[in-house]
XYZ file of C-alpha atoms in Angstrom:
637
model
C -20.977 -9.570 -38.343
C -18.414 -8.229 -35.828
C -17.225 -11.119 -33.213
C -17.063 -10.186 -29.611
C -14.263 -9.877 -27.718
C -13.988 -12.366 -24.524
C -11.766 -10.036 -22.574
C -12.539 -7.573 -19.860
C -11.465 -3.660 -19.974
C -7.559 -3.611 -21.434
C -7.212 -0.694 -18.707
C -3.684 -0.201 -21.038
C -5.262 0.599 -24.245
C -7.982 2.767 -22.196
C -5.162 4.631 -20.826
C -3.552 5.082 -24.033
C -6.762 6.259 -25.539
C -6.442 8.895 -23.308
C -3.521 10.153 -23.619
C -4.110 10.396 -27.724
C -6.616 12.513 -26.821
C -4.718 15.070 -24.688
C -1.682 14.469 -26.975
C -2.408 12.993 -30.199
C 1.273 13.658 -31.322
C 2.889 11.256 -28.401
C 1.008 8.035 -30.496
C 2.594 6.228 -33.149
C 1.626 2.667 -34.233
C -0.801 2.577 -31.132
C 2.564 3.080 -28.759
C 3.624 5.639 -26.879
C 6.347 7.949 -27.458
C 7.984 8.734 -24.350
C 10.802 11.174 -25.889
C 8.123 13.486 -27.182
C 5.805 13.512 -24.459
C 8.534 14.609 -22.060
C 9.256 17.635 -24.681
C 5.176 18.627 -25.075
C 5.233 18.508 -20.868
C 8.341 20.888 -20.914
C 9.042 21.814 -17.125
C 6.596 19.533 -15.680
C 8.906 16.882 -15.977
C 10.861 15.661 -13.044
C 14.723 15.652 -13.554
C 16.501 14.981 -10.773
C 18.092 11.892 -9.739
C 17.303 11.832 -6.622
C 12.911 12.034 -5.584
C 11.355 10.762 -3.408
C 9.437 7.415 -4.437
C 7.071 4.540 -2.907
C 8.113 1.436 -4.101
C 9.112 -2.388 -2.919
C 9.373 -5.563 -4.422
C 7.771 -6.842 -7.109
C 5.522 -3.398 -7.493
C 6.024 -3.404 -11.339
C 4.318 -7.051 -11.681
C 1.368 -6.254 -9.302
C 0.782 -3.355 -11.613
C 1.202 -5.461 -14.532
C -1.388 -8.008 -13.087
C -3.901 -4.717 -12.760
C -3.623 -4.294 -16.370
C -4.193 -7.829 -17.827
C -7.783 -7.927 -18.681
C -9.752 -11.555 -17.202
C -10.639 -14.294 -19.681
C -12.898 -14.950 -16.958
C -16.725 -14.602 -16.179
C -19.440 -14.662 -13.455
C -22.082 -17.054 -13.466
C -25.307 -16.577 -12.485
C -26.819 -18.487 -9.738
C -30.467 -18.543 -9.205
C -30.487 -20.861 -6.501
C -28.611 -18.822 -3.718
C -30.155 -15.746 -4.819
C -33.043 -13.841 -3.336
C -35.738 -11.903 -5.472
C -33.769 -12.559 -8.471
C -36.356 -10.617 -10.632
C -36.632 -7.274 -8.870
C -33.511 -6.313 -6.848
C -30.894 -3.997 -7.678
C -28.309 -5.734 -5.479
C -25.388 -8.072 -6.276
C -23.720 -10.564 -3.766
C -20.334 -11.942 -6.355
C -17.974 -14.868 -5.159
C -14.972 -15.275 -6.262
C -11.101 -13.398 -5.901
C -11.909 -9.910 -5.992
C -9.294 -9.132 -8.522
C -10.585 -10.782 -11.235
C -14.277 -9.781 -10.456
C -12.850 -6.348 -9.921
C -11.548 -6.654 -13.800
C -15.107 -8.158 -15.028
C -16.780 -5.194 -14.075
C -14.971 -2.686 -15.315
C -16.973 -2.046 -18.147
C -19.993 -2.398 -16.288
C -19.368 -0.735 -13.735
C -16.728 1.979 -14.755
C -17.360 4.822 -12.745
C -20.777 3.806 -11.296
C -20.069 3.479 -7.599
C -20.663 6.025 -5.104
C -18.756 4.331 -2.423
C -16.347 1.939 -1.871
C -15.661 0.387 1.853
C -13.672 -2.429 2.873
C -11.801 -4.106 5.690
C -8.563 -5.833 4.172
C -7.069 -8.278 6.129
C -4.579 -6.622 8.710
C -1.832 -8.814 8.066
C -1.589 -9.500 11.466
C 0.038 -13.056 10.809
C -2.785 -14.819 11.130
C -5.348 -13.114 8.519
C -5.647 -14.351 4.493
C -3.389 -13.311 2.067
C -4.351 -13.853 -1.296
C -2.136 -15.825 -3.555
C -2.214 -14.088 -7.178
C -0.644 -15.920 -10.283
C 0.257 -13.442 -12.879
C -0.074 -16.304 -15.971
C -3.512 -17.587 -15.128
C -5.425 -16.160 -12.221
C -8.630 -17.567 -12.767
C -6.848 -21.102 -12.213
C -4.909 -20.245 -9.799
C -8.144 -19.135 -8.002
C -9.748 -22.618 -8.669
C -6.829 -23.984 -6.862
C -6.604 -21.527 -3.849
C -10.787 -22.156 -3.098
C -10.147 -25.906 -2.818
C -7.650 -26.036 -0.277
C -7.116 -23.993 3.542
C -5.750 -21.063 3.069
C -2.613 -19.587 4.610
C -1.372 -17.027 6.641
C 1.405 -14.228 6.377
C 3.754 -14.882 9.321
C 6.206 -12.535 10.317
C 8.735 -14.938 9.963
C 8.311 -14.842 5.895
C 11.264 -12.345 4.056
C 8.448 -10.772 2.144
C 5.664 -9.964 4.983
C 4.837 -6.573 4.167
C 5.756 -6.492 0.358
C 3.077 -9.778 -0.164
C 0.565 -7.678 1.253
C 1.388 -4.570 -0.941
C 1.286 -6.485 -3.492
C -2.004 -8.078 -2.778
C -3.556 -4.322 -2.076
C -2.111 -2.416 -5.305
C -3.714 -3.849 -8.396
C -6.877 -4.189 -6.539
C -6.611 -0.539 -5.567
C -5.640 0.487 -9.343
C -8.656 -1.509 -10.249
C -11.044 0.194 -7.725
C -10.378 3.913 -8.391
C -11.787 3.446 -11.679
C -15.193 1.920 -10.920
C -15.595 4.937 -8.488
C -17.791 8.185 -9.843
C -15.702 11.609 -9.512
C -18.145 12.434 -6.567
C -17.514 9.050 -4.729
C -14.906 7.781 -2.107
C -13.242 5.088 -0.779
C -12.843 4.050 2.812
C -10.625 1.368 3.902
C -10.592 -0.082 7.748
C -6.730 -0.861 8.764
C -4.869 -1.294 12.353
C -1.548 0.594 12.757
C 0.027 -3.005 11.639
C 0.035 -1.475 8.283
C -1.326 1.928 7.984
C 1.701 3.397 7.237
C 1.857 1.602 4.049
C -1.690 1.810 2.968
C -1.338 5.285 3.295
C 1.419 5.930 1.043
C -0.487 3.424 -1.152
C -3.468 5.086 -1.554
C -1.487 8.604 -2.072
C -0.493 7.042 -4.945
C -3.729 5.351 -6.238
C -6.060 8.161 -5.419
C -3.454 10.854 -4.861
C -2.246 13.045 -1.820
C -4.455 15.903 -2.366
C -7.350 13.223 -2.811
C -6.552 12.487 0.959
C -9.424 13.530 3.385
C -8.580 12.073 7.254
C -7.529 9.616 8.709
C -10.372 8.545 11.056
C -9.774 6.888 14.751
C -12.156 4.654 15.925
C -11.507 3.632 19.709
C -12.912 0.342 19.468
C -11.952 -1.233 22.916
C -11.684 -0.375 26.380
C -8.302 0.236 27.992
C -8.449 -2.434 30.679
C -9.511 -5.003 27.558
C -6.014 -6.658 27.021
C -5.912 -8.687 23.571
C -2.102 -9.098 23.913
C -0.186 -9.188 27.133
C 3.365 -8.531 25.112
C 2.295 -5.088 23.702
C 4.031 -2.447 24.917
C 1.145 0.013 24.239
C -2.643 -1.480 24.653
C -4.206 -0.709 20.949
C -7.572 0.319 22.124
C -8.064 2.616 18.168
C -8.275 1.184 14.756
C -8.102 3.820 11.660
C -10.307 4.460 8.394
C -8.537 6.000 5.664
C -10.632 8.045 3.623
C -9.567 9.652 -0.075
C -12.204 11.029 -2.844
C -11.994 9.940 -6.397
C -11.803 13.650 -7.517
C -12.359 17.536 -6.614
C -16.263 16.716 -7.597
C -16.472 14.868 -4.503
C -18.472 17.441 -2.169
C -17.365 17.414 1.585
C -20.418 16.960 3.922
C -20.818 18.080 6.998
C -22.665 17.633 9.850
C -26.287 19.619 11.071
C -25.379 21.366 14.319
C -28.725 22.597 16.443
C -28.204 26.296 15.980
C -31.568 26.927 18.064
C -30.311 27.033 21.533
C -30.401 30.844 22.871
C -28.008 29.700 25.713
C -25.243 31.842 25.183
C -27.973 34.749 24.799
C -27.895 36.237 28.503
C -26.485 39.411 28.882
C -28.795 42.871 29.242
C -27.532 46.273 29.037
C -29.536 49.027 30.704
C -29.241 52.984 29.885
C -28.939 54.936 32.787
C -28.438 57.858 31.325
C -28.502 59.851 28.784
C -24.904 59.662 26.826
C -21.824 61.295 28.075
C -21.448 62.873 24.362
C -22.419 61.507 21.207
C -19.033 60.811 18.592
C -19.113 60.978 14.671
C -17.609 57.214 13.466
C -17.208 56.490 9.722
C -20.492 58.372 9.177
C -22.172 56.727 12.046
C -23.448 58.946 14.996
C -22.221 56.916 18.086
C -23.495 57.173 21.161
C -20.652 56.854 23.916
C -21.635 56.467 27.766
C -19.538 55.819 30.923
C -19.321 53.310 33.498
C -21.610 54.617 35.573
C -23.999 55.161 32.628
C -25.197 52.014 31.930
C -25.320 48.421 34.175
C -24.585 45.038 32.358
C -26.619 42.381 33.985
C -26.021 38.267 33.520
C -29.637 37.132 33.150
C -31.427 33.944 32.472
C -31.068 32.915 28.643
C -33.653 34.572 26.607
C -34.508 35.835 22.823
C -34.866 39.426 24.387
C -31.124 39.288 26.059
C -27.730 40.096 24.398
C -24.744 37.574 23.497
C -21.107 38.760 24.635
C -18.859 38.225 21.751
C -14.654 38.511 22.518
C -12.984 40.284 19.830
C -10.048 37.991 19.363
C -7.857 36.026 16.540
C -9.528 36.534 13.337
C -12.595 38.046 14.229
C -10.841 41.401 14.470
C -11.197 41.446 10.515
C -13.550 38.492 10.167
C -16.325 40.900 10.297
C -18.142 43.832 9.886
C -18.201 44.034 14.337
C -14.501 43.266 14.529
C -13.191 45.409 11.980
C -15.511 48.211 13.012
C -13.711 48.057 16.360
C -9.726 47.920 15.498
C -10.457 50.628 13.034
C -11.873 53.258 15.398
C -12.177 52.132 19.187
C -9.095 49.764 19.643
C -6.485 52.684 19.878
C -8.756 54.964 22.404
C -6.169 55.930 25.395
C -8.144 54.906 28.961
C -11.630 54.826 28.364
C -11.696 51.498 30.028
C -15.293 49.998 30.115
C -16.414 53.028 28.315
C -19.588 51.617 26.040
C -20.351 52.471 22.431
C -23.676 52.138 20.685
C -23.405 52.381 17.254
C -26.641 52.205 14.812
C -27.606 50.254 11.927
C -24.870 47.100 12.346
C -25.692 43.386 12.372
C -29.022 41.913 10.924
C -30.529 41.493 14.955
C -33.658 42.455 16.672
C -31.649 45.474 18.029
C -31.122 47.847 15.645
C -27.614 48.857 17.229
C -24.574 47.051 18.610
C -22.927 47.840 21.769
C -19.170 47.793 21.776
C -17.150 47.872 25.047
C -13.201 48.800 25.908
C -11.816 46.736 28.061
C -12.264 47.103 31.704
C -8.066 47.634 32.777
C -4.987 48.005 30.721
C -4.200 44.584 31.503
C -6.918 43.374 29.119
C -6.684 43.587 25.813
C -9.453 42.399 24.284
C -12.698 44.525 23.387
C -15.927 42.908 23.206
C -19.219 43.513 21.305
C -22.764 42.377 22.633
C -25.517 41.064 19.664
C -28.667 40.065 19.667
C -30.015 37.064 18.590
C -29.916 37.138 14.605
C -33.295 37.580 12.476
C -32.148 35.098 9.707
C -30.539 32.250 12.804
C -30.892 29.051 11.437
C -32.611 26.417 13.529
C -29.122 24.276 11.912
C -25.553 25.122 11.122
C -23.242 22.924 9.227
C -20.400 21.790 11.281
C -17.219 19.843 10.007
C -17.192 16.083 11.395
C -14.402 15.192 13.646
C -11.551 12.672 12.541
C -12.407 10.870 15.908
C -15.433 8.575 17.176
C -15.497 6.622 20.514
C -17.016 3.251 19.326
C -16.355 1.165 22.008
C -20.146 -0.373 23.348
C -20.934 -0.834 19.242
C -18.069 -2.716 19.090
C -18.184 -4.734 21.746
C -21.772 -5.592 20.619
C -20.851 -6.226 17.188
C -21.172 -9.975 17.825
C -24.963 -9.888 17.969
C -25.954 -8.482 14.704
C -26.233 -10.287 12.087
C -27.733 -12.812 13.456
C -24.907 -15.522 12.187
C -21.418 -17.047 13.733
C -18.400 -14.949 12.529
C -16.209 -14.066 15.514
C -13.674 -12.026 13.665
C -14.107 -9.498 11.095
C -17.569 -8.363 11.633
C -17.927 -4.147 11.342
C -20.852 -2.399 13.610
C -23.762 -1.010 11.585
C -23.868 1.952 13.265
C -20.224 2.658 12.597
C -20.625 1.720 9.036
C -23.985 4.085 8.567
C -21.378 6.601 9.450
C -19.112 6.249 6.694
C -22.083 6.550 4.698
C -23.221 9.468 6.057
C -19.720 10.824 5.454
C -20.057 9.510 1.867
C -22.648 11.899 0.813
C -25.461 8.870 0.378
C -27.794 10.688 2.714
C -28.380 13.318 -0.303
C -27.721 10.205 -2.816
C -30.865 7.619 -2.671
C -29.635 5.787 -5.884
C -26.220 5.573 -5.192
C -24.104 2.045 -5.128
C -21.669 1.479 -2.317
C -19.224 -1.373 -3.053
C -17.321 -3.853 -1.027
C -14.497 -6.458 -2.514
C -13.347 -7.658 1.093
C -17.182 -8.106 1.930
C -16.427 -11.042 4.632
C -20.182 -11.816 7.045
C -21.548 -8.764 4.424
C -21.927 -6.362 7.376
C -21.931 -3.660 4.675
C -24.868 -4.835 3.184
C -26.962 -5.649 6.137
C -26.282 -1.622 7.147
C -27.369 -0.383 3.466
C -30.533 -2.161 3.862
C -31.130 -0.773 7.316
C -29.832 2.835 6.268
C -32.438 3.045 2.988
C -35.094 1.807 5.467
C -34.737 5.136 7.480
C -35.899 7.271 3.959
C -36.933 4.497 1.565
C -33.469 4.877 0.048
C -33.033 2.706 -3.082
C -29.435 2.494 -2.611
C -27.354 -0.455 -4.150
C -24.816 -2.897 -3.177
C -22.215 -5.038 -4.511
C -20.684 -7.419 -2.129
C -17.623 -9.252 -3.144
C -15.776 -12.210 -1.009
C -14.091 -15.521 -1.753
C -15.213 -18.220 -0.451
C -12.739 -19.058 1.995
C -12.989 -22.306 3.432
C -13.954 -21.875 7.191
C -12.527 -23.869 10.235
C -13.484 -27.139 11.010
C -13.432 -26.277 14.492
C -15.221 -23.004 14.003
C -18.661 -21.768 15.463
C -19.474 -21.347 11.593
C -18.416 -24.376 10.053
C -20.526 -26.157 12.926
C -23.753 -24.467 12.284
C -23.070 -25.451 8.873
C -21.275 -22.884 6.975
C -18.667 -24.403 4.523
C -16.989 -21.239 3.667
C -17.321 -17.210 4.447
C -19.974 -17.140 1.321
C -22.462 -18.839 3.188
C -22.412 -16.718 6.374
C -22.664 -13.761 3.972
C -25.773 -14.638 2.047
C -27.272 -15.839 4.832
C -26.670 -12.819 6.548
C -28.156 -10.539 3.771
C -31.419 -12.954 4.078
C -32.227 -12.897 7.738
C -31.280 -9.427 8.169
C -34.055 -8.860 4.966
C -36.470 -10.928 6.597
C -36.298 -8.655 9.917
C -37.023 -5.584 7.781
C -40.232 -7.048 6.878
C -41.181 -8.590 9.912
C -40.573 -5.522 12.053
C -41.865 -2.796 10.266
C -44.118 -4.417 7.655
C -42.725 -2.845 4.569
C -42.261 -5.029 1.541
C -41.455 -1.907 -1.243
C -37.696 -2.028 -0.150
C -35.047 -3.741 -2.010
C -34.270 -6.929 0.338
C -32.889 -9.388 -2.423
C -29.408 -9.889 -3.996
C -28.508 -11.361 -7.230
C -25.820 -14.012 -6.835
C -22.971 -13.940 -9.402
C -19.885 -16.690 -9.228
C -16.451 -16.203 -10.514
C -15.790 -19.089 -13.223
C -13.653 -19.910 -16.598
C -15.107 -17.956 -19.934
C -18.603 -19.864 -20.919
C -16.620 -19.574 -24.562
C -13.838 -22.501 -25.806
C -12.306 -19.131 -27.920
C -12.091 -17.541 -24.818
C -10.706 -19.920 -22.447
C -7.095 -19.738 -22.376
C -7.511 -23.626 -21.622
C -8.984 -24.673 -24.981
C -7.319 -21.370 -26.979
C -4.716 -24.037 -28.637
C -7.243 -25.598 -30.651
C -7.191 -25.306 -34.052
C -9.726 -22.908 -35.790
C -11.223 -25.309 -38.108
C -12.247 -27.107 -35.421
C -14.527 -23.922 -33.885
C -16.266 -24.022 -37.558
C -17.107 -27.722 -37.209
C -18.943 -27.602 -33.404
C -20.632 -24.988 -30.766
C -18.070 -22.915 -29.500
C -19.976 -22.634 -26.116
C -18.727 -24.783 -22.995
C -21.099 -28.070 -22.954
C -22.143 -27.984 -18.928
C -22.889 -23.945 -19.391
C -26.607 -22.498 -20.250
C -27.668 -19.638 -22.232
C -28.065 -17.432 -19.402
C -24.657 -17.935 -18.063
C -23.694 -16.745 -21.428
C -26.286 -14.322 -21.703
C -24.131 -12.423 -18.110
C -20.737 -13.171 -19.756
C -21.864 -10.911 -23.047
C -23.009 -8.179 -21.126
C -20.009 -7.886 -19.067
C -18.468 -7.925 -21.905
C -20.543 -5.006 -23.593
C -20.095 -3.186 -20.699
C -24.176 -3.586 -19.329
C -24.722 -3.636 -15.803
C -25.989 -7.186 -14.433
C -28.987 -6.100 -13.119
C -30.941 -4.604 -15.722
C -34.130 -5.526 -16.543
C -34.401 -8.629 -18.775
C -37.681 -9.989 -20.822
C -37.801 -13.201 -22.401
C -39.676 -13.542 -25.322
C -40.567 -17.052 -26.738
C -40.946 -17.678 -30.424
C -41.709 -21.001 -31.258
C -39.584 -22.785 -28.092
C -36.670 -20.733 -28.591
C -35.901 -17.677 -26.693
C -34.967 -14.296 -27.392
C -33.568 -12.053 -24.464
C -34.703 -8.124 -24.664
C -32.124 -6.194 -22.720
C -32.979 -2.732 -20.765
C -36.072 -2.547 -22.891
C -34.482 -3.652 -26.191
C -31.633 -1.868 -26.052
C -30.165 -5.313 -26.757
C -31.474 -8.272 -28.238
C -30.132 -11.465 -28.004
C -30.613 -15.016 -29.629
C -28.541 -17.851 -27.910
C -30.047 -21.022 -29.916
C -29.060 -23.486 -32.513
C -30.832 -23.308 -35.836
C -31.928 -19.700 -36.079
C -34.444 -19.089 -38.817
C -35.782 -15.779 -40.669
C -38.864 -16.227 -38.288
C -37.206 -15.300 -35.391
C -35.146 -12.681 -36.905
C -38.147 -10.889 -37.833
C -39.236 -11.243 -34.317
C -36.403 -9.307 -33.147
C -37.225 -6.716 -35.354
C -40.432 -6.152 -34.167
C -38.573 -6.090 -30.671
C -36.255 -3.113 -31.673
C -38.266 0.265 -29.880
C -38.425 3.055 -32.479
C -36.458 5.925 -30.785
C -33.132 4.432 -30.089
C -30.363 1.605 -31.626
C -29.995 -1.821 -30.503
C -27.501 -4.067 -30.544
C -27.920 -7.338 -31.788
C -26.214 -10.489 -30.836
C -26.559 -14.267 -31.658
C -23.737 -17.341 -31.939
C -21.422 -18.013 -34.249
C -22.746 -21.048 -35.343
C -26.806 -20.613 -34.003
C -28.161 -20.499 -37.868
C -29.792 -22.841 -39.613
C -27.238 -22.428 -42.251
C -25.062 -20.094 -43.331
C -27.388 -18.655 -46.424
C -29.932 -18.001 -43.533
C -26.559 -16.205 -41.812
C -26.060 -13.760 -45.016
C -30.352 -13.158 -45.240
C -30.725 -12.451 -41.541
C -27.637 -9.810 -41.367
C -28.927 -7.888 -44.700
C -32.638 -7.898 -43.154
C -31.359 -6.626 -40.121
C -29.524 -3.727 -41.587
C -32.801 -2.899 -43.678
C -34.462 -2.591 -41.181
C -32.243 -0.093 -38.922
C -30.353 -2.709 -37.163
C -26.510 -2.275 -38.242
C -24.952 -3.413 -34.734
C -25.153 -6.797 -34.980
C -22.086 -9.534 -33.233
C -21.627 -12.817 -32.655
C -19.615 -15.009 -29.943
């Protein structure tokens, strides 16, 4: 019976993995060879001394810290959640590094989108304190006192903040899918350096815009020792990979506005020309009168032939080829048959009217196929300034700073792609009053999206002389979930609909539910494991029930049944594609009952403690009746 691992994704080995793959040679002993992967990559290699390179102190170690998998786990709590049995959606506390590293196998390459709004480092905003040799500790510690800010006046201002950002970054990219993207909120206080941060996370050619939000009037002064009034905050946005597809916006391509030019015959024409096999009909000024007309379907649009439409298309190439050298001629007018896909079955084409223009032009009419919509790029600019200032209304709860509009975050999901995605999951691990949320719920009202989130924050203590802490909010958690469940409630109440997904699963970031996998108790000596439970004393099957399936790499909100057989319980994962038995003195009985649990078209996996049998000949008998019965994954913890 294979024994589970406690630790989260070694992101190392993973890496390694791959790289055996794409050059099995470079691997020996499980390391890599350096000195023959720079021969197999030839010229690729870089050789000068001199390159160009982002770096700053301590980079090596924040890496390092992305790379060491968490001993840690998340704990489920019923009590704070809402609809624990039906909804999709997670709310986690804890430091979003170490969460970040429990869901990798869960999680890897799941998420759609990924938003947040890092602190600033402004001064006077959180920075988080990581400890390389025991984070989950150190995040015990950091939850139970104030936290403190990043002054100006400290040597390492901007380098404790990169550090901060880069393994959560590293850690990021991977849960996204290769269609999904990542937007992150930032004032120019440090965009410069989350911007060369990100180029190397996600890569430069990942990079999609830099998008200005004008959040604040000009005559709104925040600080009367600026220089320059900051009146725009930024959102950088990169994609996780080429399959990310670039959306657009609909333009209304209905409007005949520009349609108002008519072109009367007068006469017959002055002489009728042979043009690339195309009998032209060519008639003077005084031939034919252009009238400007109210806009109408029956009328002509006037069409400059400038730039790149001279061989952009059929019209414009038509023209340089055969009409743009013609000596005088000015205003002479050219009807030429079968062109375009109009209601005419012609296109005029006019010289200019002097020598001092040079620019012909061509007259259509209004296209057969026009599309009532055209697809337009978005613009790397929005004026947000009422939203903002309105900002502190929603919600419904007391969080002065921090709080993003949902109409500005509805936005970023529309740029996301997750108006053609219903199912997709949009992440944020800065996730503060859970604005993010509270728009996801509002956006999947407007379709009856079932779109998912995961909200991560740490449950900063808030100000004793706070709004928030007065209204009785003990930390940023509170205001969050809260949030989430008022802004649910409105749903409801408003438009009567109870089919969306208004609940959240509440996780919390704790010490490994396993003395074998708590670095804390690892120092024990083995026999001692063999002569008691393993399992933590104050923790409950179904906190270790979460733990194993981060572990195993299952999301946390699939569907779970459990089955009783006489008092004890047996947990049927995703419709038995695990089964697990978390109780002392296991008998044959309820082995068989897990057998009878197993569907008959795929695998499961099997899983029960260490030290749950009745004995350890009941042990032997219930692994061998397993694997007679088709059931040959089986682990213990």
């Amino acid at each position: 019976m294979e024994k589970l691992d406690g630790k989260s994704l070694d992101i190392t080995q993973e890496n390694i993995k791959k790289l055996k793959q794409l050059f099995p040679e470079v691997v020996t002993e499980g390391k890599i060879d350096f000195d023959k992967l720079k021969l197999i990559l030839g010229e690729e290699i870089e050789t000068a001394k001199e390159k160009y390179e982002f770096t700053w102190h301590g980079k090596a170690q924040a890496l390092k810290l992305a790379q060491t998998p968490s001993t840690g786990t998340l704990r489920p709590d019923k009590a704070s959640s809402k609809n624990w049995d039906t909804t999709k959606n997670l709310y986690i506390e804890g430091d979003n590094l170490e969460v970040l590293k429990l869901l990798q196998k869960s999680y890897f390459g799941k998420v759609k989108m990924i938003y947040i709004d890092p602190p600033y480092n402004t001064g006077n905003d959180f920075v988080y304190k990581d400890d390389f040799r025991d984070s989950i500790k150190n995040y015990k510690e950091v939850t139970e006192q104030v936290t403190k800010s990043n002054t100006e006046s400290n040597g390492r201002y901007h380098t404790d903040w990169l550090n901060m950002m880069y393994p959560r970054l590293k850690l990021a990219r991977n849960l996204l899918a290769e269609n999904g993207a990542i937007f992150v909120s930032i004032d120019e206080n440090e965009f410069a350096n989350l911007k060369s941060l990100l180029n190397e996370v996600f890569g430069e050619d990942n990079f999609l815009t830099a998008l200005s939000i004008k959040q604040r009037h000009e005559d709104r002064i925040l600080k009367g020792d600026k220089d320059f009034h900051e009146v725009v905050e930024y959102c950088l946005i990169y994609r996780k990979s080429s399959s990310y597809k670039q959306f657009k916006k609909k333009k209304d391509n209905s409007s005949i506005e520009e349609y108002v030019y008519s072109i009367t015959e007068l006469e017959p024409p002055a002489e009728v020309i042979e043009m690339g096999n195309k009998k032209v009909e060519v008639f003077t000024p005084a031939q034919y009168r252009l009238e400007k007309l109210p806009a109408s379907k029956k009328n002509l649009k006037r069409i400059s032939i400038r730039g790149s439409l001279k061989e952009g298309n059929s019209s414009g190439r038509f023209y340089m080829k055969y009409l743009d050298g013609i000596p005088d001629h000015y205003g002479w007018l050219y009807k030429v048959p079968d062109m375009g896909n109009d209601r005419y079955p012609y296109r005029y084409f006019m010289r200019p009217l002097s020598e001092k223009i040079t620019n012909g032009v061509y007259f259509q009419g209004v296209p057969l196929d026009k599309a009532d919509f055209i697809e337009v790029p978005y613009a790397n600019f929005i004026d947000m300034v009422d939203t903002f200032n309105n900002v502190g209304y929603e919600g419904d709860v007391p969080f002065r700073n921090g709080k993003k509009p949902i109409k500005f975050l509805q936005h970023l999901f529309t740029l996301a792609g997750l108006e053609n995605d219903k199912n997709g999951i949009v992440l944020d691990f800065f996730s503060g009053s859970a604005s993010t949320a509270h728009a996801l719920m509002d956006f999947n009202l407007k379709d009856n999206g079932r779109r998912k989130f995961i909200m991560v924050q740490l449950p900063e203590l808030t100000d004793e002389k706070s709004e928030a802490y007065k209204a009785g909010y003990k930390n940023i958690c509170e205001i969050g979930k809260e949030r989430i469940r008022r802004a649910g409630d409105k749903i409801v109440e408003e438009t009567g609909k109870t089919d969306l997904d208004i609940g959240f699963k509440v996780f919390k970031l704790d010490s490994s539910n396993v003395k074998t996998w708590d670095p804390e108790t690892a120092n024990l000596e083995q026999d001692l494991f063999e002569l008691q439970d393993n399992i933590k004393f104050d923790r409950t099957q179904e906190d270790l029930l979460y733990e194993i399936l981060l572990k195993i790499g299952i999301p946390l909100t699939i569907p779970i049944e459990e089955v009783k057989v006489n008092e004890k319980t047996i947990y049927n994962v995703g419709f038995g594609s695990v089964l697990l038995c978390l109780e002392n003195e296991i008998d044959l009985d309820l082995v068989h009952k897990i057998i009878e649990l197993k569907p008959e078209d795929f695998d499961s996996k099997v899983i029960f403690k260490e030290t749950g049998f009745l004995n350890d000949s009941v042990k032997t008998n219930a692994i061998q009746t397993l694997k007679k019965n088709g059931i040959t994954d089986v682990r213990s913890v």
